[in-house]
Amino acid sequence: MFGSLIAASAVLGLLAGCSAEPSGVGSAVPSASAAPPVAPSSEDGVARPAAAAPPAAVPDVPRRSAAIEDQPVAAPAPTRLEVPSLGIDVVVRPVGLDGNGDMDLIDDPAVAAWYRWGPAPADPAGSVVIAAHVDSLEYDVLPFARLRDAAPGTEVVVTDAAGTRRTYEVRGLEVVEKGAVDWDAAFDRSGESRLTLVTCGGEFDYDRRTYLSNLVVTAATTG
């Protein structure tokens, strides 16, 4: 449905230590019994060992407990989405990515999908992404088709698994060709907490049996 999007899951950087190899094969390596370096003779003519170099400063490495009880608790998943003025009231279920690396969708097109690897409604920042099909040959026109009438100021209510209801206000709606959708913005994990609703829209290609655009609604939290 969405074409190619940049996967919302973050890439984990791995830190690896490196060891220096000798510059020449067969180089002589001093044995443990080799004499320590000797400093030049002092004024009394007695040779003394050279002073040892000061130890290198140990970096202050931040530490964090790995105990299960100390790990942050994941925010509750959204379970219901309502747009009262448009008659939209749908169940929401969590999804990940499909085999093509796109956001997956629920087989039942009457159920909306929440991108589980992105922000949840209770998270303090980022875009909560909820998507659904606009219609189908089997189910006819579906609730998200009414999003085309979501004018600025339209109220959207999301309920999560903890029973908390959060209200959003539509700030904008745009229909964008699928290859031009700014998926980085849609799946952004930073900035103010907000809601992004996505479905298909625009012209329908009967040969390819797909819509050529996506309808993207953005809404800001109000409570």
XYZ file of C-alpha atoms in Angstrom:
223
model
C 0.000 0.000 0.000
C 2.667 2.471 0.878
C 5.388 1.712 -1.620
C 8.904 1.887 -0.427
C 9.405 3.418 2.980
C 12.374 3.778 5.224
C 12.001 1.168 7.958
C 11.046 2.835 11.228
C 13.102 0.406 13.311
C 16.411 1.974 14.494
C 19.795 0.526 13.404
C 21.927 -0.568 16.320
C 25.603 0.423 16.064
C 28.093 -2.202 17.259
C 31.320 -1.170 18.886
C 34.271 -3.467 18.157
C 37.776 -3.233 19.573
C 40.771 -3.395 17.224
C 44.236 -4.790 17.898
C 47.342 -3.511 16.123
C 49.377 -6.068 14.225
C 53.224 -6.025 14.099
C 54.566 -3.945 11.243
C 56.974 -6.654 10.071
C 56.772 -10.423 9.931
C 59.340 -12.139 12.129
C 60.106 -9.011 14.167
C 61.996 -9.718 17.340
C 59.759 -9.617 20.419
C 61.518 -8.948 23.723
C 61.235 -11.736 26.267
C 59.903 -11.299 29.774
C 63.489 -11.513 31.095
C 64.764 -8.684 28.948
C 66.373 -5.864 30.878
C 64.308 -2.729 31.467
C 65.256 0.419 29.588
C 68.180 2.214 31.206
C 68.373 5.955 31.607
C 71.643 7.813 30.969
C 74.144 7.820 33.807
C 73.548 10.377 36.498
C 76.181 12.685 37.843
C 77.474 9.978 40.239
C 77.995 7.663 37.250
C 75.366 5.112 38.380
C 72.919 4.005 35.706
C 69.279 4.049 36.877
C 66.126 2.600 35.258
C 64.076 5.100 33.288
C 60.964 6.417 35.028
C 57.752 4.621 34.035
C 55.260 6.594 31.909
C 52.180 7.818 33.796
C 49.135 5.571 33.268
C 46.693 6.647 30.596
C 43.502 8.273 31.863
C 40.585 5.810 32.099
C 37.513 7.189 30.293
C 34.360 7.644 32.319
C 32.065 5.035 30.709
C 28.374 5.515 31.535
C 26.778 2.496 33.137
C 23.190 1.287 33.079
C 21.610 -1.582 34.913
C 20.736 -4.633 32.806
C 18.347 -5.987 35.426
C 14.882 -6.710 34.034
C 13.201 -4.701 36.778
C 15.254 -1.635 35.805
C 14.256 -1.644 32.111
C 11.782 0.996 30.881
C 8.206 -0.200 30.548
C 6.801 -0.044 27.023
C 3.897 2.358 26.573
C 0.477 0.704 26.083
C -0.517 0.019 22.484
C -3.466 1.872 20.943
C -6.558 -0.319 20.652
C -9.271 1.972 19.284
C -9.499 5.039 17.050
C -12.528 7.317 16.761
C -13.340 10.345 14.644
C -16.814 11.139 15.991
C -17.738 13.816 13.438
C -16.946 11.442 10.546
C -18.517 8.320 12.038
C -15.183 6.491 12.254
C -14.816 3.987 15.106
C -12.324 1.178 14.443
C -10.304 -1.394 16.352
C -6.520 -0.884 16.196
C -3.976 -3.706 16.316
C -0.150 -3.629 16.338
C 1.859 -4.586 13.229
C 5.469 -4.624 12.091
C 6.932 -4.847 8.566
C 5.883 -7.108 5.709
C 8.195 -9.128 3.457
C 8.897 -6.068 1.285
C 9.980 -3.913 4.205
C 6.754 -1.882 4.136
C 4.452 -1.334 7.083
C 2.203 -4.360 7.338
C -1.587 -4.140 7.402
C -4.259 -6.270 9.047
C -5.826 -8.856 6.722
C -9.259 -7.638 7.792
C -9.428 -4.227 6.073
C -12.002 -2.978 8.605
C -9.290 -3.022 11.309
C -6.630 -0.296 11.505
C -2.936 -1.065 12.060
C -0.537 0.687 14.427
C 3.210 0.580 13.656
C 4.448 -1.138 16.804
C 8.145 -0.216 16.383
C 7.345 3.482 16.475
C 5.947 5.760 19.185
C 2.768 4.906 21.121
C 0.183 7.491 22.243
C 1.654 7.669 25.775
C 5.192 8.351 24.539
C 6.337 11.961 25.036
C 7.630 12.466 21.485
C 7.266 11.263 17.928
C 4.618 10.310 15.389
C 2.074 7.590 16.215
C 1.309 5.942 12.848
C -2.077 4.264 12.306
C -3.084 3.058 8.832
C -5.851 1.102 7.094
C -7.146 0.292 3.626
C -9.535 2.772 2.053
C -11.766 0.099 0.466
C -11.806 -3.392 -1.036
C -13.847 -5.468 -3.477
C -14.986 -7.692 -0.621
C -15.744 -5.106 2.060
C -16.720 -2.109 -0.107
C -15.917 1.391 1.205
C -14.312 1.313 4.644
C -14.173 3.787 7.554
C -10.809 5.376 6.627
C -12.314 6.500 3.302
C -14.085 9.215 5.320
C -10.752 10.747 6.283
C -10.881 12.744 3.052
C -13.340 15.004 4.900
C -11.077 15.515 7.953
C -10.830 19.292 7.939
C -8.402 21.133 10.234
C -9.796 21.117 13.767
C -11.483 17.706 13.439
C -11.213 15.769 16.712
C -9.622 12.314 16.775
C -9.695 10.112 19.885
C -7.275 7.210 20.490
C -7.767 4.731 23.345
C -4.852 2.574 24.485
C -4.618 -0.814 26.202
C -4.561 0.868 29.625
C -7.934 2.478 28.906
C -6.490 5.991 28.547
C -8.221 8.182 25.959
C -6.149 10.847 24.210
C -7.590 13.492 21.953
C -5.936 14.941 18.875
C -6.870 17.779 16.560
C -6.348 17.504 12.813
C -3.758 20.013 11.623
C -3.463 19.018 7.988
C -4.475 16.619 5.214
C -2.734 15.957 1.931
C -2.992 13.506 -0.945
C 0.497 12.669 -2.202
C 1.668 10.367 -4.997
C 3.047 7.230 -3.363
C 6.579 7.794 -4.575
C 6.633 11.308 -3.112
C 5.321 10.676 0.413
C 7.713 11.954 3.096
C 7.884 8.733 5.100
C 10.717 10.099 7.237
C 8.295 12.696 8.599
C 5.438 10.209 8.932
C 7.528 7.789 11.012
C 9.575 10.422 12.849
C 10.432 9.472 16.448
C 11.305 13.013 17.546
C 9.482 16.287 18.030
C 6.101 16.814 19.627
C 3.839 13.834 20.241
C 1.418 13.621 17.328
C -0.752 11.280 15.271
C -0.346 10.345 11.600
C -3.204 8.544 9.840
C -2.528 6.963 6.447
C -4.729 5.347 3.809
C -4.887 5.188 0.018
C -6.359 7.967 -2.084
C -6.288 9.831 -5.346
C -6.719 8.185 -8.728
C -7.225 4.423 -9.014
C -5.120 2.513 -11.567
C -7.465 -0.198 -12.900
C -4.680 -2.000 -14.761
C -2.481 -2.348 -11.670
C -5.519 -2.431 -9.344
C -4.024 0.054 -6.920
C -4.396 3.671 -5.873
C -1.660 5.964 -7.102
C -1.511 8.154 -3.996
C -1.709 8.120 -0.227
C -3.923 10.284 1.928
C -1.985 11.463 4.982
C -3.673 13.163 7.955
C -1.573 14.764 10.703
C -3.027 15.634 14.106
C -1.598 17.202 17.269
C -2.393 16.183 20.843
C -4.873 18.285 22.779
C -5.300 16.134 25.892
